[in-house]
Short mmCIF file of C-alpha atoms and ligand atoms in Angstrom, two decimals:
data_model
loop_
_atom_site.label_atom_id
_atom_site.label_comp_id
_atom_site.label_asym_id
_atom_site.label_seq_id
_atom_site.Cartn_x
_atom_site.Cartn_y
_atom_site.Cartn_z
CA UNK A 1 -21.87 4.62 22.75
CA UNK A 2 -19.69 1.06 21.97
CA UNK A 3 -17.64 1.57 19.16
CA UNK A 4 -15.51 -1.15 17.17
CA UNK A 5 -12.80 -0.21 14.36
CA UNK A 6 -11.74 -2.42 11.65
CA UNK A 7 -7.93 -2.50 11.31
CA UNK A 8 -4.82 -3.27 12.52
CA UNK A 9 -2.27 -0.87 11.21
CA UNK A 10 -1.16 2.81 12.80
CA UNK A 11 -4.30 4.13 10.99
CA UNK A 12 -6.76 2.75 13.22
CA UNK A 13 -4.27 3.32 16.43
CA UNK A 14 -4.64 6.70 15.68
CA UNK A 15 -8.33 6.29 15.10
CA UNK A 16 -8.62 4.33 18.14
CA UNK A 17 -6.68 6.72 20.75
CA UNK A 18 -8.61 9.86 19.07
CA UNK A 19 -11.88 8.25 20.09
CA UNK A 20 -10.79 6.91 23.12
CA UNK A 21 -11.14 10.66 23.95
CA UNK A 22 -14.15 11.68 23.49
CA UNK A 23 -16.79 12.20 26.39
CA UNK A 24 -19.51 9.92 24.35
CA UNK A 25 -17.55 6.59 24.14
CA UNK A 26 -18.65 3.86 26.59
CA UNK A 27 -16.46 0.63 25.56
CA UNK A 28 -13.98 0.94 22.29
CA UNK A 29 -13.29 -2.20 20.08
CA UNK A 30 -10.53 -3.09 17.84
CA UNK A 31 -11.07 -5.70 14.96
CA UNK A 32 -8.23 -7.58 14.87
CA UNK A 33 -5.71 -4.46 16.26
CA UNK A 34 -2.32 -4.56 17.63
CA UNK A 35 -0.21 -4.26 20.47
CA UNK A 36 -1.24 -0.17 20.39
CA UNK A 37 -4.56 -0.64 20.68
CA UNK A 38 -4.83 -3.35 23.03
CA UNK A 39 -3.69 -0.63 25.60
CA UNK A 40 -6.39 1.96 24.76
CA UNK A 41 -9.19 -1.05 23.61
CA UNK A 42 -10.45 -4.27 23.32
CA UNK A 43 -9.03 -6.02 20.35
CA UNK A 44 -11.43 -8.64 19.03
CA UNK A 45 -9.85 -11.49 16.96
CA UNK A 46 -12.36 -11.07 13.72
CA UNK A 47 -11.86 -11.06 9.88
CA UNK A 48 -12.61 -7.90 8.11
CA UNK A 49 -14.36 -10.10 5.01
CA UNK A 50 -16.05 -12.00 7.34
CA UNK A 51 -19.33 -9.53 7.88
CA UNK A 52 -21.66 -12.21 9.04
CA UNK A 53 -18.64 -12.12 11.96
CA UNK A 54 -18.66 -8.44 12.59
CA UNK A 55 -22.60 -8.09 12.67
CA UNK A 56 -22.73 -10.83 14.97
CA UNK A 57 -19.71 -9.23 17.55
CA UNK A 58 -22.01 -5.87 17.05
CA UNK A 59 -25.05 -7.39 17.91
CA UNK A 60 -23.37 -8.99 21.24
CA UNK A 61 -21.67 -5.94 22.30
CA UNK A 62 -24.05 -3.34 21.40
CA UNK A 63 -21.89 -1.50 19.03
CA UNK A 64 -23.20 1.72 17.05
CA UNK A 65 -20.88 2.66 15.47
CA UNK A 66 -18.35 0.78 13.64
CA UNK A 67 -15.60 2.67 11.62
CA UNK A 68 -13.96 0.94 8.82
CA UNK A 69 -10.00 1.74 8.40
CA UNK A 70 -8.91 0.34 5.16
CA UNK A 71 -10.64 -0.29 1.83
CA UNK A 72 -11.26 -3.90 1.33
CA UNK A 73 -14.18 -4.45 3.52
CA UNK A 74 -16.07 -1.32 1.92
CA UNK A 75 -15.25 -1.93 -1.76
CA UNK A 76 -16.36 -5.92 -0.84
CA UNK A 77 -19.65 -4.34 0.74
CA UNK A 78 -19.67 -4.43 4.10
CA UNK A 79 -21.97 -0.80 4.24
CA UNK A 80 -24.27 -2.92 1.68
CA UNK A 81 -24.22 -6.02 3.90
CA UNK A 82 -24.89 -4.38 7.44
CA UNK A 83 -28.17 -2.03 5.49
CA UNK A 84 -29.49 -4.81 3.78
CA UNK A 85 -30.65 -6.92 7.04
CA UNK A 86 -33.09 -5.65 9.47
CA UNK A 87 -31.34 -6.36 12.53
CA UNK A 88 -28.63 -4.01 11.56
CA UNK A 89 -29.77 -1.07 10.34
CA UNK A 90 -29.55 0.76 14.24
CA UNK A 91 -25.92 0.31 13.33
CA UNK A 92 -23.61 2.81 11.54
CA UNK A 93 -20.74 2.15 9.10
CA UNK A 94 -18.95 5.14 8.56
CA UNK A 95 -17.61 4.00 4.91
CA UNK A 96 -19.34 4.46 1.59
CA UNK A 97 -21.31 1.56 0.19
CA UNK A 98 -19.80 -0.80 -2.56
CA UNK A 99 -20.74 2.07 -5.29
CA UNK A 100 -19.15 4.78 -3.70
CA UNK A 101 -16.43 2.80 -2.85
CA UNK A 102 -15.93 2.38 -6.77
CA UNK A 103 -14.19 5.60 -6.41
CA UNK A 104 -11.09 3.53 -5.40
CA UNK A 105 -11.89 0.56 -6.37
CA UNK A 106 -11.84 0.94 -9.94
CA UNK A 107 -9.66 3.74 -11.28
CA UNK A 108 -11.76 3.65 -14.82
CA UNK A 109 -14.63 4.60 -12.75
CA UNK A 110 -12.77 7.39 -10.86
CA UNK A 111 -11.66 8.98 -14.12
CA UNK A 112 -14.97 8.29 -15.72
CA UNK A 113 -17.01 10.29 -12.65
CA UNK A 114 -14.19 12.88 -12.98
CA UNK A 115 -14.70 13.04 -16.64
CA UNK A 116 -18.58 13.36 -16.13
CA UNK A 117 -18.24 15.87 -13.09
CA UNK A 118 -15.52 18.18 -14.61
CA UNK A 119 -13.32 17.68 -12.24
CA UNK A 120 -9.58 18.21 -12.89
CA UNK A 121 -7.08 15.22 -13.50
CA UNK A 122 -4.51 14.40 -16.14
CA UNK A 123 -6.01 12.93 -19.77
CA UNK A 124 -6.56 9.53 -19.84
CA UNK A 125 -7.69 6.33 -21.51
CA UNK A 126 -9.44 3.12 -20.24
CA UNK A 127 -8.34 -0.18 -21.76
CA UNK A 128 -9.08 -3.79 -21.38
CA UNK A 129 -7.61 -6.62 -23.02
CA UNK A 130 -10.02 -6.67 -25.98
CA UNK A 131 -8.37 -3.48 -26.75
CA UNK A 132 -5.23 -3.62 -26.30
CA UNK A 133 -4.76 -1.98 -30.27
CA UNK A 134 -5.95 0.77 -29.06
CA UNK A 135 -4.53 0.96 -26.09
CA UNK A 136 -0.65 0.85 -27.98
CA UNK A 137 -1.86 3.32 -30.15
CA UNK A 138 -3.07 5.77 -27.36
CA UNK A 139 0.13 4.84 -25.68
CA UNK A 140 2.39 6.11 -28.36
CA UNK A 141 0.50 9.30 -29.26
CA UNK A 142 1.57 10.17 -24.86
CA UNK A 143 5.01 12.30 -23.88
CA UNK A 144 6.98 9.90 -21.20
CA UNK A 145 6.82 9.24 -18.90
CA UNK A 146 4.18 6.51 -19.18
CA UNK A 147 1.50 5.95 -16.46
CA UNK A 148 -0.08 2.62 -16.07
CA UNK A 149 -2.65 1.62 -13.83
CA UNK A 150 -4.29 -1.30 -12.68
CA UNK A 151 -7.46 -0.51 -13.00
CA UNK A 152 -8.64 -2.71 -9.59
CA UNK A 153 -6.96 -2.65 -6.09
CA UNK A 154 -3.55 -4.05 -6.39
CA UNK A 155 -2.18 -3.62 -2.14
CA UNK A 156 -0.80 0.02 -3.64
CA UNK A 157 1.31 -1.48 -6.07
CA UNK A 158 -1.10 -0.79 -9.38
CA UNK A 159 0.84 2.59 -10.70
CA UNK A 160 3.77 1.74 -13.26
CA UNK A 161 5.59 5.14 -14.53
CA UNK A 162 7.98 4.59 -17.19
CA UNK A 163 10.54 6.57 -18.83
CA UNK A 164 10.70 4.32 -22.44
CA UNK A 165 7.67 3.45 -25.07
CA UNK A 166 9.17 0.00 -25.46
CA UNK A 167 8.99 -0.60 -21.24
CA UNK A 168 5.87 0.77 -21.19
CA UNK A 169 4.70 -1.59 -23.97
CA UNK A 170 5.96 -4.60 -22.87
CA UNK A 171 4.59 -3.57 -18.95
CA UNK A 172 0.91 -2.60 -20.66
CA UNK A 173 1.06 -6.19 -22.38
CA UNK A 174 1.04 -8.18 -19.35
CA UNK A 175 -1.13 -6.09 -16.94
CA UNK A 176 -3.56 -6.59 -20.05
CA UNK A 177 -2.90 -10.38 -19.73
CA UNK A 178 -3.79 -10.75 -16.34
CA UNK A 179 0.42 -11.29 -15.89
CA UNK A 180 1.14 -8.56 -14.35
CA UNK A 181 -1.23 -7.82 -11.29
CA UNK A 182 -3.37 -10.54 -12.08
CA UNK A 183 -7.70 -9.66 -12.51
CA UNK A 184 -7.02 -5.70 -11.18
CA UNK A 185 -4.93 -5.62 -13.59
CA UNK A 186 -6.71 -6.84 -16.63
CA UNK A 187 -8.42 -3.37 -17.24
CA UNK A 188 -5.87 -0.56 -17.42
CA UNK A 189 -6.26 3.24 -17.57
CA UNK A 190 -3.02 5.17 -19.47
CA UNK A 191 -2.71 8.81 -18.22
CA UNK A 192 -1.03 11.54 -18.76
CA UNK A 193 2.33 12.30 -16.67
CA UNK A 194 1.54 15.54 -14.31
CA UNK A 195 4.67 17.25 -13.02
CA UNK A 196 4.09 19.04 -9.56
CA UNK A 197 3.93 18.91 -6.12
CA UNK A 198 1.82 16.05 -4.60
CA UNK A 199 0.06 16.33 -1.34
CA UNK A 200 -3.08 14.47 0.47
CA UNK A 201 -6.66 16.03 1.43
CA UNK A 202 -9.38 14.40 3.74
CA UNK A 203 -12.90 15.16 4.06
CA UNK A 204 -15.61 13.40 5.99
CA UNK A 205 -19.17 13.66 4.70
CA UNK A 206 -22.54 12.79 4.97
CA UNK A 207 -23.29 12.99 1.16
CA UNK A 208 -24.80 16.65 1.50
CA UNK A 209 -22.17 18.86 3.78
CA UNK A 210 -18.83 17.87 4.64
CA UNK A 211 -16.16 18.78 7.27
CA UNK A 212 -12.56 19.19 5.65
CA UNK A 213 -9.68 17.88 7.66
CA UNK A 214 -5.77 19.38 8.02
CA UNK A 215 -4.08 18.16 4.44
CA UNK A 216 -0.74 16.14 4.65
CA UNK A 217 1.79 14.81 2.88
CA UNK A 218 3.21 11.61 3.05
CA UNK A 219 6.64 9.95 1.85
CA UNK A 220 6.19 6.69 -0.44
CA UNK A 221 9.51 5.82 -1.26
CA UNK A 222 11.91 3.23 0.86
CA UNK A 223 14.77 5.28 0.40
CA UNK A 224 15.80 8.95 1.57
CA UNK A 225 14.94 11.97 -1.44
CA UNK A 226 12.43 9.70 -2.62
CA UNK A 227 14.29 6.99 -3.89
CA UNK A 228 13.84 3.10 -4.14
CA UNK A 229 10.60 0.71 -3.96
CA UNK A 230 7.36 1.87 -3.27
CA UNK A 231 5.95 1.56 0.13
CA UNK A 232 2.38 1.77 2.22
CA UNK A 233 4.39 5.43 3.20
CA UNK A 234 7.30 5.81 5.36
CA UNK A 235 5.83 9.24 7.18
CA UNK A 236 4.43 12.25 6.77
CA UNK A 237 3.82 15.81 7.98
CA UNK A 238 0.98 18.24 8.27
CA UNK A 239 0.39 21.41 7.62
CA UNK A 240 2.26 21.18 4.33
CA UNK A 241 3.82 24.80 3.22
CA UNK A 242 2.98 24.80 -0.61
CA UNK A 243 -1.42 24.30 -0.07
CA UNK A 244 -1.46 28.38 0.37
CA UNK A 245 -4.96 29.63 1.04
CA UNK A 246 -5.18 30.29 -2.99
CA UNK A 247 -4.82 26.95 -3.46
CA UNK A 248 -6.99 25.43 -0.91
CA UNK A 249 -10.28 27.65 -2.52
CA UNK A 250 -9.33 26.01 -5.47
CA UNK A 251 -9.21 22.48 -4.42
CA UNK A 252 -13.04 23.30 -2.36
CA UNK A 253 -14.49 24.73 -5.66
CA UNK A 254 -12.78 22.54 -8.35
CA UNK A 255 -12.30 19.02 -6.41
CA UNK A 256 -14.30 18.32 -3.21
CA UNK A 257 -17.54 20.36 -3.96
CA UNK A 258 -18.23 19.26 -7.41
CA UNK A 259 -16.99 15.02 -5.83
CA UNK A 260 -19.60 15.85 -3.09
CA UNK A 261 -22.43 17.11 -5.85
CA UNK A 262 -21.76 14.33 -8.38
CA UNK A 263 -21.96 11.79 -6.13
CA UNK A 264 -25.40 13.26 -5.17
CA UNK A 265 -26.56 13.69 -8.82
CA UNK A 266 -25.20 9.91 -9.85
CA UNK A 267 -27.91 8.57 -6.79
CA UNK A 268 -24.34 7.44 -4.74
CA UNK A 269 -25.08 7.57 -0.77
CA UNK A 270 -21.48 8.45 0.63
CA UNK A 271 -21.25 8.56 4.49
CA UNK A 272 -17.84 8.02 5.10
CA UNK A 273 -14.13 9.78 4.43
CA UNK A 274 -12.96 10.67 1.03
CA UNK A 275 -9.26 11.26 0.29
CA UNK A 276 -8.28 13.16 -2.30
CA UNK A 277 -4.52 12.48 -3.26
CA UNK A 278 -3.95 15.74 -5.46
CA UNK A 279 -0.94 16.81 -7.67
CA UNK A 280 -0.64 20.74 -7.57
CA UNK A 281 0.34 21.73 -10.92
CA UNK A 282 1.50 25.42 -11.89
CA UNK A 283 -0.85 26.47 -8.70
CA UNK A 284 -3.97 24.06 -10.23
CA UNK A 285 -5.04 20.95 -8.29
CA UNK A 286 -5.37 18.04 -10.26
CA UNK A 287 -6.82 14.22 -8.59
CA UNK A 288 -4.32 11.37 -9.16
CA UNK A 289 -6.75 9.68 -6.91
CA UNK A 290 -9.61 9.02 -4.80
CA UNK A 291 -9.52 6.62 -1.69
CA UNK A 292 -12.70 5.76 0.35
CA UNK A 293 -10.88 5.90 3.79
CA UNK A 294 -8.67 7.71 5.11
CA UNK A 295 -3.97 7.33 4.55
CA UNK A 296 -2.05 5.99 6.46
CA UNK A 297 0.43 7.16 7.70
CA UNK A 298 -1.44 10.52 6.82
CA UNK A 299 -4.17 9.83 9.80
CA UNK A 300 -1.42 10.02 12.40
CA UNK A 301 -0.30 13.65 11.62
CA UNK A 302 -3.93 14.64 10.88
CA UNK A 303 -5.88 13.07 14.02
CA UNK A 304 -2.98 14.86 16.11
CA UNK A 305 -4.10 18.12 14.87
CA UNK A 306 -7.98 17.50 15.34
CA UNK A 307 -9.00 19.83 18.64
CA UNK A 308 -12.87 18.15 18.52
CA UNK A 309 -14.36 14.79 19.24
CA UNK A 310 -14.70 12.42 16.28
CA UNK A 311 -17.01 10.74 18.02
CA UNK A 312 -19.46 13.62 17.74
CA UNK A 313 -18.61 13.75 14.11
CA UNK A 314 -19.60 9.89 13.65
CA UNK A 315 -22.69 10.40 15.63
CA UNK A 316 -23.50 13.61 13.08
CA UNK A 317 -22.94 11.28 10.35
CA UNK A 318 -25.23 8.74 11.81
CA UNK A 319 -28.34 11.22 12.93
CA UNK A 320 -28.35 12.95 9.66
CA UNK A 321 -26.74 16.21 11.28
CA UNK A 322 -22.95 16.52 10.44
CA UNK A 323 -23.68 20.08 9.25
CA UNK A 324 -24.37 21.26 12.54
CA UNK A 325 -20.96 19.41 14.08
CA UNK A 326 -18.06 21.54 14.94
CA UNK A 327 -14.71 20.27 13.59
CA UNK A 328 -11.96 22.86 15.51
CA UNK A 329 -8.41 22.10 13.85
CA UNK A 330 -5.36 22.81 16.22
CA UNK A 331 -2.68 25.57 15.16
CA UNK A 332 0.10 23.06 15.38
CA UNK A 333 2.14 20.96 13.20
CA UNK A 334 2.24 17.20 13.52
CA UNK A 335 5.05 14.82 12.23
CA UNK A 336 4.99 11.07 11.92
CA UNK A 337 8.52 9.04 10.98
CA UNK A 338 7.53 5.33 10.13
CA UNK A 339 9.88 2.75 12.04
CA UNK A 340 10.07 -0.35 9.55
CA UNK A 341 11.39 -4.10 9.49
CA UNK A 342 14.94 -4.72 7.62
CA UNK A 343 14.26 -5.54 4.35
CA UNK A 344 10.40 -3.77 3.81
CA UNK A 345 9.35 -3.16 1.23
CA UNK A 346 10.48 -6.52 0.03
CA UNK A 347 11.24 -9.84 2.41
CA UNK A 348 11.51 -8.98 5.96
CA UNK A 349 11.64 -11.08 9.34
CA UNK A 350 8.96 -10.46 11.98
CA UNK A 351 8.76 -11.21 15.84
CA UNK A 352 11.69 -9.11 16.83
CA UNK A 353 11.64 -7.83 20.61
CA UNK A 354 10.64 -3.97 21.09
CA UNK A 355 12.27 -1.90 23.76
CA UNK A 356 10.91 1.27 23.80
CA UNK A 357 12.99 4.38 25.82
CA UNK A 358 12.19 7.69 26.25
CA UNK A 359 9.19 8.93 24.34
CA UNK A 360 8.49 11.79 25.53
CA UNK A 361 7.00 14.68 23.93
CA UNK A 362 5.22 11.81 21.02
CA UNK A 363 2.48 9.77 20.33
CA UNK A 364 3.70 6.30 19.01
CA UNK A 365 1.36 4.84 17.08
CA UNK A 366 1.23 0.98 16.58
CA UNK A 367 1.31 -0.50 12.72
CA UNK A 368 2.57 -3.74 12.88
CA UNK A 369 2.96 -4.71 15.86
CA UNK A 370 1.43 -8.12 18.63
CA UNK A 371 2.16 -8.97 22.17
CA UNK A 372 4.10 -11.58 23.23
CA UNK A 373 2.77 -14.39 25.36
CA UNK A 374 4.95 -12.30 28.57
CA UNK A 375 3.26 -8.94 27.72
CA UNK A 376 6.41 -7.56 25.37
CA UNK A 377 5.75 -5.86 21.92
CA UNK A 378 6.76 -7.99 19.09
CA UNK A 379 7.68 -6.99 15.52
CA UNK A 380 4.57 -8.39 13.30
CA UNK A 381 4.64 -6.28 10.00
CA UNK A 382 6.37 -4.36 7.56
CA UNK A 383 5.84 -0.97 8.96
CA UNK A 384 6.21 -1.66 12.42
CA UNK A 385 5.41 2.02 14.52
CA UNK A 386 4.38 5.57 13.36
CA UNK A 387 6.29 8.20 16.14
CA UNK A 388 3.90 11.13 16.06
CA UNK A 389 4.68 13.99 17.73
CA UNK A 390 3.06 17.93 17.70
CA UNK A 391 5.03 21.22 17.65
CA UNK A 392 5.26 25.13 16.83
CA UNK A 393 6.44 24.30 13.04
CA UNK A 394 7.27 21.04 11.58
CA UNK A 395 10.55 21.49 11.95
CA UNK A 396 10.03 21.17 16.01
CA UNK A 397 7.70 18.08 15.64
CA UNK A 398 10.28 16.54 13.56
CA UNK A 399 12.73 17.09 16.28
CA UNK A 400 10.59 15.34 18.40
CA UNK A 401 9.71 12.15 16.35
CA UNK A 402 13.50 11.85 15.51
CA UNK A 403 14.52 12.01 19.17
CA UNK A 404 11.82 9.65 19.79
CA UNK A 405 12.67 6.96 17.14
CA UNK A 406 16.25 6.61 18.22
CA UNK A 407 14.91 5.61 21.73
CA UNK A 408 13.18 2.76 19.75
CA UNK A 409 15.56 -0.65 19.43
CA UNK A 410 14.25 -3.38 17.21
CA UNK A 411 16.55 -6.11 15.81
CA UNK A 412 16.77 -4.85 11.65
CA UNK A 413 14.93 -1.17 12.69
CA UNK A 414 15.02 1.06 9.63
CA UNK A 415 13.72 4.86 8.92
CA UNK A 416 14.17 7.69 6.86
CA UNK A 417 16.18 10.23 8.53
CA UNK A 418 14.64 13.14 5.91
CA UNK A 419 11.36 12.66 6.57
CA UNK A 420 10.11 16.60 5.74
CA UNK A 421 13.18 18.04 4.97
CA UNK A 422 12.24 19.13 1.32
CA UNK A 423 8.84 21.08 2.27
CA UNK A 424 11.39 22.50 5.03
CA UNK A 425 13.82 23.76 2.32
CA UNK A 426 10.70 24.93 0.72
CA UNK A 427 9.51 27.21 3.54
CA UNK A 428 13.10 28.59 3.92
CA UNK A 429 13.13 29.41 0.52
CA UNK A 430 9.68 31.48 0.36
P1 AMP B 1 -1.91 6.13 -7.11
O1 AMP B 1 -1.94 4.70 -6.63
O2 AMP B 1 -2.94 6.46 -8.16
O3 AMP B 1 -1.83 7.09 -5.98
O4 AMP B 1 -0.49 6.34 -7.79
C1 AMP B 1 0.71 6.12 -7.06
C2 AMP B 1 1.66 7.24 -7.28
O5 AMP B 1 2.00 7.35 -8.66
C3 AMP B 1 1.07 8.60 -6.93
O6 AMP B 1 1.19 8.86 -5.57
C4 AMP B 1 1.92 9.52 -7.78
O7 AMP B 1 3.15 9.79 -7.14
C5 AMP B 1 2.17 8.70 -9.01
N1 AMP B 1 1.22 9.06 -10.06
C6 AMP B 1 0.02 8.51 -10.30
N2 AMP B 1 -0.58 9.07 -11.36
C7 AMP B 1 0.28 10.02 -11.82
C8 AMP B 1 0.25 10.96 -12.91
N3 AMP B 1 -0.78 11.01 -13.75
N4 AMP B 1 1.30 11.77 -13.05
C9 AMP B 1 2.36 11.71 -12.22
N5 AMP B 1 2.46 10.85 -11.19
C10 AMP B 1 1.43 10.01 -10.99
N1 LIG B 2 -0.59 6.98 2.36
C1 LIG B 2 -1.32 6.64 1.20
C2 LIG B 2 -2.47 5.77 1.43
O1 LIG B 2 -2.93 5.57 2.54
O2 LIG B 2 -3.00 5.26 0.45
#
C-alpha cells in the first residue's frame, strides 16, 4: 500500500520511520518533509492547503492512505474535500472531517460538547465581542489566576494565564477586539484555573472502538523548571509515573468513552487520532483540551513504544475493522530532548551546518531541518531535532538522549538539560 504524510516537523518523522516498518507499505511519501524523512521516504514538494494538489499527487502515485500530521489541513477540510469527489473516495484520510475537527478548532465548541457530554473540565464562559459586559463581569466573579483563550487556532499561542484582574482585563479587551490574536481571537472562552499535574493521552479511533496509545508528557516552556516563553514543546517522556492504573480507568470512563459516544450521538464521523491534554486534579482528570492529531514532540516518545504496525491500524481504520486490530505497547520507557535554534521561541537564524557524532543507542528525529545542495543537514526551523531514545526506566532513556544531544553541533544549539527530572523526583519520592 503507497502511503503519503502531511508534515514536516519530528511528528511526521516519527510517523514516517514507524510506517516505514511495517510489512504492508509499498512506497512511503512525505508532503513537504525534511532532511529525516528524505532518508526513510520520498518527500514531495506540496502545500498542505492546497488539496486539489494532494488529490492530484494521490491519484498519480496510487496512494491509500494519506495521514495528516498537524491540524490545519483537517480543521480547513481536507477529510471533507477528498469524500466529497468521486475519484477519491478509494482514498483514506486518517483525520476527522472539518466538524470533528471543531474539537480543536474552536475551544467554545470543545467546552460546549464537554458541557453537553458531561465530561470533566474546569467552569467556563464563552464570549464574543458583543459581550464583552458580560464577559468582565464573569471575569471578576473568577479566583486568579485568569485563563484566556482564543477561541480559534492561534500557532499554540491562544492561552493567556494571568495573576491580576486589571491584566486580565486589559488582555480580554483586545483579544475581544481582534488586537490581540487577530479573528481566533475575537471569540474568547474564560475558565477556571485547575491546579494539578498535566499530562497528554492519545487514542486512535474509528468513531465506534478505539485503540489507546502510551500517555506522555511533554515540556512547553523555553527555559529549565518550566520557566520562560511558551514553545511547540521542548521534549517529553513516556510512561509518565503519576497516570497510576486508578487514574487511567478514570480517564477511559470519564474522558475518552463518553468523547467517543458523543461524537456518535452529535452525527460527528471521527476516523482519525484524538488527544486529550488532561490536568489530573486531586486524582480526577479534567480536559484542558482536545487536539485532532496527534503532539509533537509527544509522538516521538509514544511511536517508540508502539510494538505493532500502524499501518495495520490505518488499514483497520479504512476497512471498517479497527476493533479487530491488535495494538501491543512495549514495556519500555522512551525520552525525547528537543535540540532548538538560538533565540526560539522568539527570532532565530536558520541554515546552520549539522554535524551529527555518535548516536548511538537513539532515534533522532528530524523537526526542522533541509538538505543542503552537497547532501549536509541544514538548520531550517525553530525546533530543529527530537533525540529519542528507549530504556529500562526513563531515567536510562534520558541518559541516552542526553549523551546523544551533546554529539549534536549546530552553530546557536540550545536544550533543556532537565528534561524529566521532576516526574523523576516524583518516582523517588513514592
Ligand atoms: P491549551 O492551548 O488549551 O493547551 O493551553 C495551553 C496551556 O495552558 C496548557 O497546556 C496548560 O498548561 C495551561 N492551561 C490551559 N487551560 C488551563 C486551566 N484551565 N487551568 C490551568 N492551566 C491551564
Ligand atoms: N505538544 C503539544 C502539542 O502538540 O500540541
Amino acid at each position: 500500500m503507497n502511503v503519503l504524510i502531511l508534515g514536516s516537523g519530528g511528528r511526521e518523522h516519527a510517523i514516517a520511520w514507524k510506517v516505514s516498518h511495517s510489512s504492508i507499505l509499498n512506497q512511503l511519501y512525505v508532503a513537504p518533509g525534511n532532511a529525516g524523512t528524505a532518508e526513510i521516504a520520498t518527500n514531495a514538494a506540496l502545500d498542505l492547503m492546497d488539496f486539489h494538489a494532494i488529490a492530484a499527487f494521490c491519484l498519480k502515485q496510487n496512494v491509500s492512505i494519506v495521514v495528516v500530521g498537524p491540524e490545519a489541513p483537517l480543521v480547513d477540510g481536507i477529510v471533507d474535500f477528498f469524500a466529497a469527489d468521486e475519484k477519491l473516495q478509494g482514498i483514506t484520510v486518517i483525520g476527522p472531517a472539518s466538524k470533528g475537527a471543531q474539537l480543536e478548532g474552536s475551544k467554545a465548541f470543545a467546552k460546549a460538547f464537554m458541557e453537553r457530554h458531561q465530561i470533566p473540565t474546569a467552569r467556563y464562559g464563552a464570549f464574543s465581542a458583543d459581550d464583552q459586559e458580560e464577559a468582565l463581569a464573569f471575569l471578576s466573579r473568577l479566583k486568579p489566576p485568569y485563563v484566556l483563550k482564543a477561541d480559534g487556532l492561534a500557532a499554540g499561542k491562544g492561552v493567556v494565564i494571568l495573576d491580576d484582574l486589571k491584566e486580565a482585563e486589559i488582555m480580554l479587551s483586545e483579544m475581544l477586539s481582534g488586537n490581540a490574536f487577530g479573528k481566533s481571537g475575537e471569540r474568547v472562552v474564560i475558565e477556571e484555573f485547575l491546579k494539578g499535574s498535566e499530562v497528554s493521552m492519545f487514542i486512535l479511533t474509528d468513531g465506534h472502538s478505539f485503540k489507546l496509545f502510551p500517555e506522555a508528557k511533554d515540556y512547553k516552556r523555553i527555559g529549565e523548571g518550566d520557566t520562560g516563553l511558551n514553545t511547540g514543546g521542548m521534549g517529553a517522556v513516556s510512561p509518565v509515573s503519576f497516570v497510576n492504573p486508578e487514574f487511567m480507568e478514570k480517564v477511559k470512563n470519564q474522558v475518552i468513552i463518553p468523547t467517543v459516544k458523543g461524537l456518535a450521538a452529535d452525527g460527528i464521523a471521527y476516523k482519525g487520532f484524538i488527544f486529550f491534554g488532561l490536568m489530573k486534579v486531586q486524582g480526577d482528570p479534567y480536559v484542558i483540551e482536545y487536539n485532532c492529531r496527534l503532539g509533537d514532540p509527544e509522538t516521538e516518545v509514544i511511536l517508540p513504544r508502539i510494538k505493532s504496525d500502524l499501518l495495520h491500524l490505518f488499514e483497520g481504520i479504512a476497512t471498517d475493522t479497527l476493533s479487530e486490530c491488535d495494538l501491543e505497547i512495549d514495556e519500555r520507557s522512551a525520552s525525547t530532548v528537543i535540540l532548538a535554534s538560538g533565540g526560539y521561541p522568539e527570532a532565530y537564524e536558520k541554515g546552520k551546518a549539522i554535524q551529527f557524532g555518535d548516536l548511538s543507542e537513539t532515534q533522532v528525529f528530524h523537526a526542522g531541518t533541509r538538505l543542503s545542495k552537497n547532501g549536509g543537514v541544514l538548520t531550517n526551523g525553530g525546533r530543529v531535532l527530537a533525540v529519542s531514545a528507549t530504556g529500562t526506566d526513563v531515567s536510562d532513556a534520558l541518559k541516552k538522549s542526553y549523551k546523544a544531544a551533546a554529539n549534536i553541533q549546530f552553530e546557536g544549539v540550545y536544550y533543556r538539560k532537565d528534561i524529566g527530572r521532576d516526574l523523576q523526583k516524583v518516582t523517588a519520592k513514592s
